[in-house]
Short mmCIF file of C-alpha atoms in Angstrom, two decimals:
data_model
loop_
_atom_site.label_atom_id
_atom_site.label_comp_id
_atom_site.label_asym_id
_atom_site.label_seq_id
_atom_site.Cartn_x
_atom_site.Cartn_y
_atom_site.Cartn_z
CA MET A 19 -12.94 9.95 9.74
CA PRO A 20 -10.28 12.56 10.55
CA PRO A 21 -11.35 16.13 11.17
CA LYS A 22 -11.57 18.15 8.00
CA ARG A 23 -9.34 21.15 7.68
CA LYS A 24 -10.75 24.47 6.64
CA SER A 25 -9.95 25.73 3.16
CA THR A 26 -6.62 27.55 3.08
CA ASP A 27 -7.18 29.68 0.00
CA SER A 28 -8.94 32.71 1.45
CA ALA A 29 -7.45 32.33 4.91
CA ALA A 30 -3.90 32.15 3.61
CA SER A 31 -4.29 35.10 1.27
CA GLY A 32 -5.67 37.31 3.99
CA ALA A 33 -3.42 36.22 6.83
CA LYS A 34 -0.59 38.39 8.04
CA LYS A 35 2.88 36.99 7.44
CA SER A 36 4.15 35.36 10.60
CA LYS A 37 7.37 36.68 12.04
CA GLY A 38 9.76 33.80 12.56
CA PRO A 39 12.83 33.78 14.77
CA GLU A 40 15.68 36.07 13.77
CA THR A 41 17.59 33.12 12.33
CA ASN A 42 14.76 32.54 9.85
CA PRO A 43 14.66 35.18 7.10
CA ALA A 44 11.21 36.03 5.76
CA VAL A 45 9.91 33.77 3.02
CA ASP A 46 9.85 35.45 -0.40
CA MET A 47 6.53 35.85 -2.20
CA GLU A 48 7.24 33.08 -4.71
CA THR A 49 7.84 30.60 -1.90
CA GLU A 50 4.84 31.95 0.01
CA ARG A 51 2.53 31.30 -2.94
CA ALA A 52 3.89 27.77 -3.32
CA LEU A 53 3.33 27.09 0.35
CA ASN A 54 -0.24 28.36 0.24
CA LYS A 55 -1.21 25.83 -2.42
CA ARG A 56 -0.44 22.87 -0.22
CA TRP A 57 -0.39 23.88 3.44
CA ALA A 58 -2.80 25.21 6.04
CA PRO A 59 -2.22 28.80 7.20
CA VAL A 60 -0.67 27.39 10.40
CA SER A 61 1.02 24.01 10.74
CA VAL A 62 4.38 22.50 11.56
CA SER A 63 4.38 20.93 8.09
CA ARG A 64 4.17 24.37 6.53
CA ASN A 65 7.05 25.58 8.70
CA ILE A 66 9.13 22.50 7.90
CA ASP A 67 8.71 23.03 4.17
CA SER A 68 9.56 26.71 4.43
CA GLU A 69 12.64 25.96 6.53
CA PHE A 70 13.82 23.33 4.03
CA ARG A 71 13.54 25.80 1.16
CA LEU A 72 15.56 28.34 3.12
CA ARG A 73 18.25 25.84 4.09
CA THR A 74 18.73 24.66 0.51
CA ARG A 75 18.81 28.05 -1.21
CA ASP A 76 22.59 27.96 -1.50
CA PRO A 77 23.10 25.30 -4.18
CA VAL A 78 26.77 24.79 -3.37
CA LYS A 79 26.11 24.06 0.29
CA ALA A 80 22.90 22.13 -0.41
CA PHE A 81 24.61 19.69 -2.74
CA THR A 82 27.84 19.24 -0.82
CA TYR A 83 28.22 15.72 0.54
CA VAL A 84 28.37 14.84 4.22
CA CYS A 85 28.98 11.54 6.02
CA LEU A 86 26.18 9.66 7.71
CA GLY A 87 28.71 7.89 9.92
CA ARG A 88 27.04 4.49 9.68
CA ALA A 89 25.13 2.14 7.44
CA PRO A 90 21.60 3.59 7.44
CA TRP A 91 19.90 0.52 8.88
CA THR A 92 22.36 -0.56 11.57
CA THR A 93 20.54 1.17 14.42
CA ASP A 94 17.04 0.08 13.40
CA GLN A 95 15.27 -2.76 15.17
CA ARG A 96 14.23 -4.34 11.89
CA GLU A 97 17.80 -4.98 10.77
CA ASP A 98 17.49 -8.61 11.93
CA ASP A 99 14.59 -10.69 10.62
CA SER A 100 15.14 -13.31 13.30
CA GLU A 101 15.87 -13.09 16.99
CA ASP A 102 18.29 -15.97 16.55
CA GLU A 103 21.26 -14.71 14.56
CA ASP A 104 22.31 -18.30 13.83
CA GLU A 105 19.21 -18.72 11.67
CA GLN A 106 20.26 -15.92 9.33
CA ASP A 107 22.26 -16.27 6.19
CA GLU A 108 25.94 -16.40 7.12
CA GLU A 109 26.92 -14.12 4.27
CA SER A 110 24.48 -11.41 5.37
CA ILE A 111 25.77 -11.67 8.94
CA GLU A 112 29.34 -11.23 7.76
CA GLN A 113 28.34 -8.29 5.57
CA LYS A 114 26.53 -6.67 8.48
CA LYS A 115 29.70 -6.98 10.57
CA LYS A 116 31.58 -5.25 7.78
CA ASP A 117 28.98 -2.49 7.66
CA ASP A 118 29.19 -2.02 11.40
CA ALA A 119 32.97 -1.98 11.21
CA GLU A 120 32.79 0.83 8.66
CA ALA A 121 30.60 2.93 10.93
CA ASP A 122 32.38 5.89 12.45
CA LYS A 123 29.93 8.09 14.31
CA ALA A 124 32.68 10.65 14.81
CA THR A 125 32.28 11.52 11.12
CA THR A 126 28.51 12.07 11.30
CA LEU A 127 27.51 15.07 9.18
CA GLU A 128 31.16 15.97 8.58
CA PRO A 129 32.17 16.89 5.01
CA ALA A 130 32.64 13.78 2.92
CA SER A 131 35.64 15.43 1.28
CA GLU A 132 37.49 15.04 4.60
CA HIS A 133 36.75 11.31 4.77
CA PRO A 134 37.49 9.77 1.37
CA GLY A 135 36.39 6.18 0.98
CA GLU A 136 33.21 6.39 3.07
CA LYS A 137 30.30 5.05 1.06
CA TRP A 138 27.41 6.24 3.24
CA ILE A 139 27.50 9.85 2.17
CA PHE A 140 24.56 12.09 1.28
CA THR A 141 24.02 15.63 0.12
CA ASN A 142 23.11 18.23 2.71
CA ALA A 143 19.82 18.69 0.86
CA GLY A 144 19.08 14.95 1.06
CA VAL A 145 19.78 14.87 4.78
CA GLU A 146 17.68 17.99 5.37
CA LYS A 147 14.79 16.44 3.42
CA TRP A 148 15.12 13.27 5.51
CA PHE A 149 14.88 15.40 8.66
CA THR A 150 11.68 17.01 7.34
CA LEU A 151 10.18 13.55 6.85
CA LYS A 152 11.00 12.57 10.42
CA GLN A 153 9.61 15.85 11.75
CA GLY A 154 6.49 15.48 9.63
CA THR A 155 6.01 11.98 10.99
CA VAL A 156 6.09 13.15 14.60
CA VAL A 157 3.28 15.70 14.19
CA ARG A 158 1.07 13.14 12.44
CA ASP A 159 1.30 10.47 15.13
CA PRO A 160 -1.76 10.57 17.44
CA ASP A 161 0.22 8.79 20.17
CA ASN A 162 2.32 11.93 20.55
CA PHE A 163 -0.83 13.87 21.39
CA ALA A 164 -2.61 11.29 23.56
CA MET A 165 -5.35 10.87 20.95
CA TYR A 166 -7.34 8.17 19.23
CA ILE A 167 -8.74 9.05 15.80
CA TYR A 168 -9.28 5.76 13.96
CA ASN A 169 -7.29 2.56 13.57
CA ASP A 170 -5.41 3.33 10.35
CA PHE A 171 -5.04 7.07 10.82
CA PHE A 172 -1.27 7.02 11.31
CA GLY A 173 -0.83 4.79 8.26
CA TYR A 174 -2.77 7.22 6.08
CA ALA A 175 -0.81 10.08 7.65
CA ILE A 176 2.43 8.45 6.49
CA MET A 177 0.81 8.08 3.09
CA GLU A 178 0.23 11.84 3.09
CA LEU A 179 3.97 12.34 3.62
CA VAL A 180 4.64 9.99 0.71
CA GLU A 181 2.27 11.99 -1.49
CA ASN A 182 4.17 15.16 -0.63
CA LEU A 183 7.40 13.46 -1.70
CA TYR A 184 5.86 12.62 -5.06
CA LEU A 185 4.68 16.19 -5.53
CA ASP A 186 8.10 17.55 -4.57
CA PHE A 187 9.80 15.22 -7.03
CA ASP A 188 7.42 16.21 -9.81
CA GLU A 189 7.87 19.93 -9.11
CA ALA A 190 11.65 19.54 -9.24
CA ALA A 191 11.35 17.60 -12.50
CA ALA A 192 9.19 20.33 -14.03
CA ALA A 193 11.85 22.87 -13.04
CA GLY A 194 14.61 20.75 -14.57
CA ASP A 195 16.24 20.51 -11.14
CA TRP A 196 17.77 17.02 -11.18
CA LYS A 197 19.83 17.81 -8.08
CA MET A 198 16.72 18.36 -6.00
CA GLN A 199 15.15 15.25 -7.51
CA TRP A 200 18.21 13.32 -6.37
CA ALA A 201 18.01 14.81 -2.87
CA ILE A 202 14.40 13.63 -2.65
CA CYS A 203 15.50 10.13 -3.66
CA GLU A 204 18.22 10.23 -1.00
CA ALA A 205 15.71 11.24 1.66
CA THR A 206 13.29 8.55 0.54
CA ALA A 207 15.99 5.89 0.70
CA LEU A 208 16.93 6.94 4.24
CA TYR A 209 13.38 7.34 5.50
CA PHE A 210 12.29 3.89 4.45
CA GLN A 211 15.08 2.22 6.37
CA MET A 212 13.05 3.22 9.44
CA ASP A 213 10.14 1.38 11.04
CA VAL A 214 7.77 4.28 10.41
CA ILE A 215 6.77 2.75 7.09
CA MET A 216 4.98 -0.14 8.79
CA PRO A 217 1.73 1.70 9.67
CA MET A 218 1.26 2.50 5.97
CA VAL A 219 1.64 -1.17 5.05
CA GLY A 220 -1.24 -2.04 7.37
CA CYS A 221 -3.78 0.41 5.90
CA GLU A 222 -7.11 -1.15 5.00
CA ASP A 223 -7.04 0.21 1.44
CA GLY A 224 -4.58 -2.36 0.12
CA PHE A 225 -5.01 -1.32 -3.51
CA THR A 226 -3.93 2.25 -2.81
CA VAL A 227 -1.08 1.13 -0.56
CA LYS A 228 0.36 -1.08 -3.29
CA ALA A 229 -0.06 1.64 -5.91
CA MET A 230 1.73 4.14 -3.68
CA PHE A 231 4.67 1.83 -3.10
CA VAL A 232 5.00 0.75 -6.71
CA ALA A 233 5.15 4.44 -7.64
CA PHE A 234 8.39 4.69 -5.67
CA GLY A 235 9.94 2.23 -8.08
CA THR A 236 8.71 4.27 -11.04
CA MET A 237 10.02 7.45 -9.45
CA PHE A 238 13.50 6.03 -8.91
CA LEU A 239 13.75 4.50 -12.37
CA THR A 240 12.70 7.89 -13.74
CA MET A 241 15.51 9.45 -11.71
CA LEU A 242 18.06 7.00 -13.11
CA ALA A 243 16.83 7.65 -16.65
CA THR A 244 17.22 11.39 -16.05
CA LEU A 245 20.78 10.90 -14.85
CA GLU A 246 21.55 8.70 -17.84
CA ARG A 247 20.13 11.29 -20.22
CA ASN A 248 22.43 13.90 -18.67
CA ASP A 249 25.51 11.65 -18.75
CA LEU A 250 25.56 11.50 -14.94
CA LEU A 251 24.93 7.79 -14.50
CA LYS A 252 28.50 6.53 -14.36
CA SER A 253 31.10 5.34 -11.90
CA ASP A 254 32.94 8.70 -11.89
CA SER A 255 29.79 10.82 -11.77
CA GLU A 256 29.66 14.08 -9.85
CA ILE A 257 26.92 12.27 -7.91
CA LYS A 258 29.03 10.43 -5.37
CA ASN A 259 26.49 8.04 -3.85
CA ILE A 260 24.59 6.47 -6.74
CA GLY A 261 25.51 2.93 -5.68
CA ALA A 262 24.46 3.60 -2.08
CA ILE A 263 21.02 4.94 -3.04
CA MET A 264 20.49 2.07 -5.47
CA GLY A 265 21.25 -0.38 -2.67
CA LEU A 266 18.93 1.33 -0.18
CA PHE A 267 16.04 1.30 -2.66
CA ILE A 268 16.64 -2.40 -3.28
CA ARG A 269 16.64 -3.13 0.47
CA PHE A 270 13.38 -1.23 0.80
CA MET A 271 11.81 -3.18 -2.06
CA VAL A 272 12.96 -6.55 -0.74
CA ASP A 273 11.51 -5.69 2.68
CA LEU A 274 8.12 -4.83 1.21
CA GLU A 275 7.88 -8.05 -0.80
CA ALA A 276 7.11 -9.77 2.51
CA TYR A 277 3.85 -7.76 2.51
CA SER A 278 2.76 -8.81 -0.99
CA ILE A 279 4.07 -5.69 -2.71
CA GLU A 280 5.04 -6.77 -6.22
CA TRP A 281 7.72 -4.71 -7.96
CA HIS A 282 7.42 -6.34 -11.40
CA GLY A 283 11.18 -6.50 -11.86
CA THR A 284 11.89 -2.95 -10.72
CA TYR A 285 14.97 -3.73 -8.71
CA ALA A 286 16.21 -5.95 -11.54
CA ASP A 287 16.01 -2.80 -13.69
CA ILE A 288 18.00 -0.90 -11.05
CA GLU A 289 20.63 -3.63 -11.09
CA THR A 290 20.72 -3.46 -14.89
CA TYR A 291 21.31 0.28 -14.82
CA ALA A 292 24.18 -0.36 -12.39
CA ALA A 293 25.73 -3.07 -14.55
CA LYS A 294 25.31 -1.02 -17.72
CA HIS A 295 27.19 1.93 -16.23
CA ASP A 296 29.74 0.06 -14.08
CA ILE A 297 28.27 1.23 -10.76
CA THR A 298 28.84 -0.80 -7.60
CA ILE A 299 25.67 -1.23 -5.54
CA HIS A 300 26.14 -0.86 -1.77
CA GLY A 301 23.95 -2.17 1.01
CA SER A 302 22.21 -5.01 -0.82
CA ASN A 303 23.22 -7.53 1.87
CA HIS A 304 19.60 -8.20 2.79
CA PRO A 305 18.86 -11.71 4.14
CA ARG A 306 16.08 -12.20 1.57
CA TYR A 307 17.83 -10.55 -1.35
CA GLU A 308 18.64 -12.83 -4.25
CA LYS A 309 21.64 -11.50 -6.09
CA PRO A 310 21.51 -11.25 -9.89
CA SER A 311 22.49 -14.41 -11.76
CA GLY A 312 24.98 -12.53 -13.90
CA GLU A 313 22.83 -12.73 -17.00
CA THR A 314 22.37 -9.48 -18.90
CA VAL A 315 18.85 -8.06 -18.56
CA GLN A 316 17.58 -5.79 -21.29
CA LEU A 317 16.24 -2.52 -19.95
CA PHE A 318 12.72 -1.77 -21.03
CA PRO A 319 11.85 0.81 -21.95
CA GLU A 320 15.07 2.04 -23.50
CA ALA A 321 16.19 5.48 -22.41
CA THR A 322 15.55 6.75 -25.93
CA PHE A 323 11.86 5.90 -25.72
CA ASN A 324 9.90 8.98 -24.70
CA SER A 325 13.18 10.39 -23.46
CA ASN A 326 11.61 12.85 -21.06
CA ASP A 327 9.55 10.17 -19.31
CA PRO A 328 10.57 6.65 -20.37
CA TRP A 329 9.10 4.91 -17.32
CA GLY A 330 5.71 6.63 -17.37
CA TRP A 331 6.10 8.76 -14.24
CA LYS A 332 3.55 11.34 -15.42
CA THR A 333 0.92 8.65 -16.00
CA THR A 334 1.70 7.06 -12.64
CA LEU A 335 1.27 10.36 -10.81
CA ALA A 336 -1.90 11.21 -12.73
CA ASN A 337 -3.41 7.85 -11.78
CA LEU A 338 -2.55 8.40 -8.12
CA LYS A 339 -4.16 11.83 -8.19
CA LYS A 340 -7.26 10.37 -9.83
CA ASN A 341 -7.44 7.71 -7.13
CA HIS A 342 -7.22 10.49 -4.54
CA ARG A 343 -9.96 12.49 -6.25
CA GLY A 344 -7.44 15.03 -7.49
CA ARG A 345 -6.10 15.86 -4.05
CA MET A 346 -2.68 14.68 -2.89
CA GLY A 347 -0.31 15.62 -0.12
CA GLY A 348 -0.75 18.62 2.14
CA ASP A 349 -1.03 18.64 5.91
CA SER A 350 -4.61 17.64 6.73
CA LYS A 351 -3.23 14.83 8.91
CA ASP A 352 -0.70 17.09 10.62
CA ILE A 353 -2.42 17.47 13.98
CA THR A 354 -0.92 20.95 14.46
CA SER A 355 -3.00 22.14 11.47
CA TRP A 356 -6.27 21.34 13.28
CA THR A 357 -8.34 23.71 15.34
CA PRO A 358 -8.28 23.33 19.16
CA ALA A 359 -11.87 22.06 19.02
CA GLU A 360 -10.91 19.34 16.53
CA ARG A 361 -8.03 18.19 18.71
CA LYS A 362 -10.10 18.23 21.90
CA LYS A 363 -12.75 16.05 20.31
CA VAL A 364 -10.35 13.10 19.86
CA ALA A 365 -8.03 13.67 22.85
CA PHE A 366 -8.27 11.14 25.66
CA ASP A 367 -8.81 13.85 28.27
CA LYS A 368 -10.87 16.07 25.92
CA LYS A 369 -8.32 18.86 26.33
CA ASP A 370 -6.20 20.45 23.62
CA PRO A 371 -2.81 18.68 23.80
CA ILE A 372 -1.08 21.69 22.24
CA SER A 373 -0.64 24.56 24.66
CA ARG A 374 -1.31 28.14 23.63
CA SER A 375 2.34 29.05 24.02
CA LEU A 376 3.43 26.16 21.80
CA MET A 377 0.79 27.09 19.23
CA THR A 378 2.12 30.65 19.26
CA HIS A 379 5.59 29.35 18.47
CA ILE A 380 4.19 27.35 15.56
CA LYS A 381 2.28 30.38 14.28
CA ASN A 382 5.56 32.29 14.37
CA GLY A 383 7.20 29.78 12.06
CA ARG A 384 8.94 27.59 14.58
CA ILE A 385 9.41 23.85 14.19
CA MET A 386 8.69 22.30 17.54
CA GLY A 387 9.55 18.79 18.64
CA MET A 388 6.38 17.07 19.77
CA GLY A 389 5.87 14.09 22.04
#
């Protein structure tokens, strides 16, 4: 079992506020209280979350669109299911060539307003959230610290990141902040085009793994229902990348079907939302993706049913929390949140892999690249 982290309640309340670098303004008390509920007094995860909140405080900048500069999966090893390209579906190969042809790395993170016509665009907040997921992954990977904990540790560590996403989405929903909910969906769509998801698939607790993945479908359908309720689910919406995020979620779902994850028609519901509101889905050129037959599928439940939660997101989250004994998310699997003694115990050389100077930087609010 992983080392248990000490309770943060008393420690966090009595700890002195860390002084971050001059470029990082101090966290306000409201943010500080929110951080204390989920994070250890010292961890990279805590710093990442604080930095994200600071970077997205300006709503205009946070929800301005930037270019990714490529199709999100073109640089990933898993983009080809077969080593022999001739064995792949010819249509998917041709579509991939088109995606690659559209890629223009010179536009990466440039304002989308300067590059009209690019479909792989994301809000600054969505990109920032994606970066936090990648950073959070690094500090949860025992290989980066020359450690062995137990076989499925990294998979459950990725699951912890997923739980934090769910909590973030729910907090944004409670605040009526659909823009932040959308940014979380953007980050999710980008993150799961990466190979990092695979350790979670292999976790021994198959029931929980499936429940966690299926919840992503519920979360995204809930997002689409929210947009529909606010008259934002349309081809000329102020949200400029609805079709792209729909396509990335569908790719993610098709990928996971190979591991016996059953979506119960979820991506058919996504396609129905798209058809209903004349939205073009991008990126669904997956070799195993079966395109809709053209028949009209009736959405169930209708958006008017339990209008605040038509897809049962609250029940889904409550069931996940119950399965986790009321505790979800946090940073207990962030190795920087552990004590030196805990890290030494599982390190190959029985030495703390995090130097004192690096730990000091983390205590001072810095986000350090590990590995």
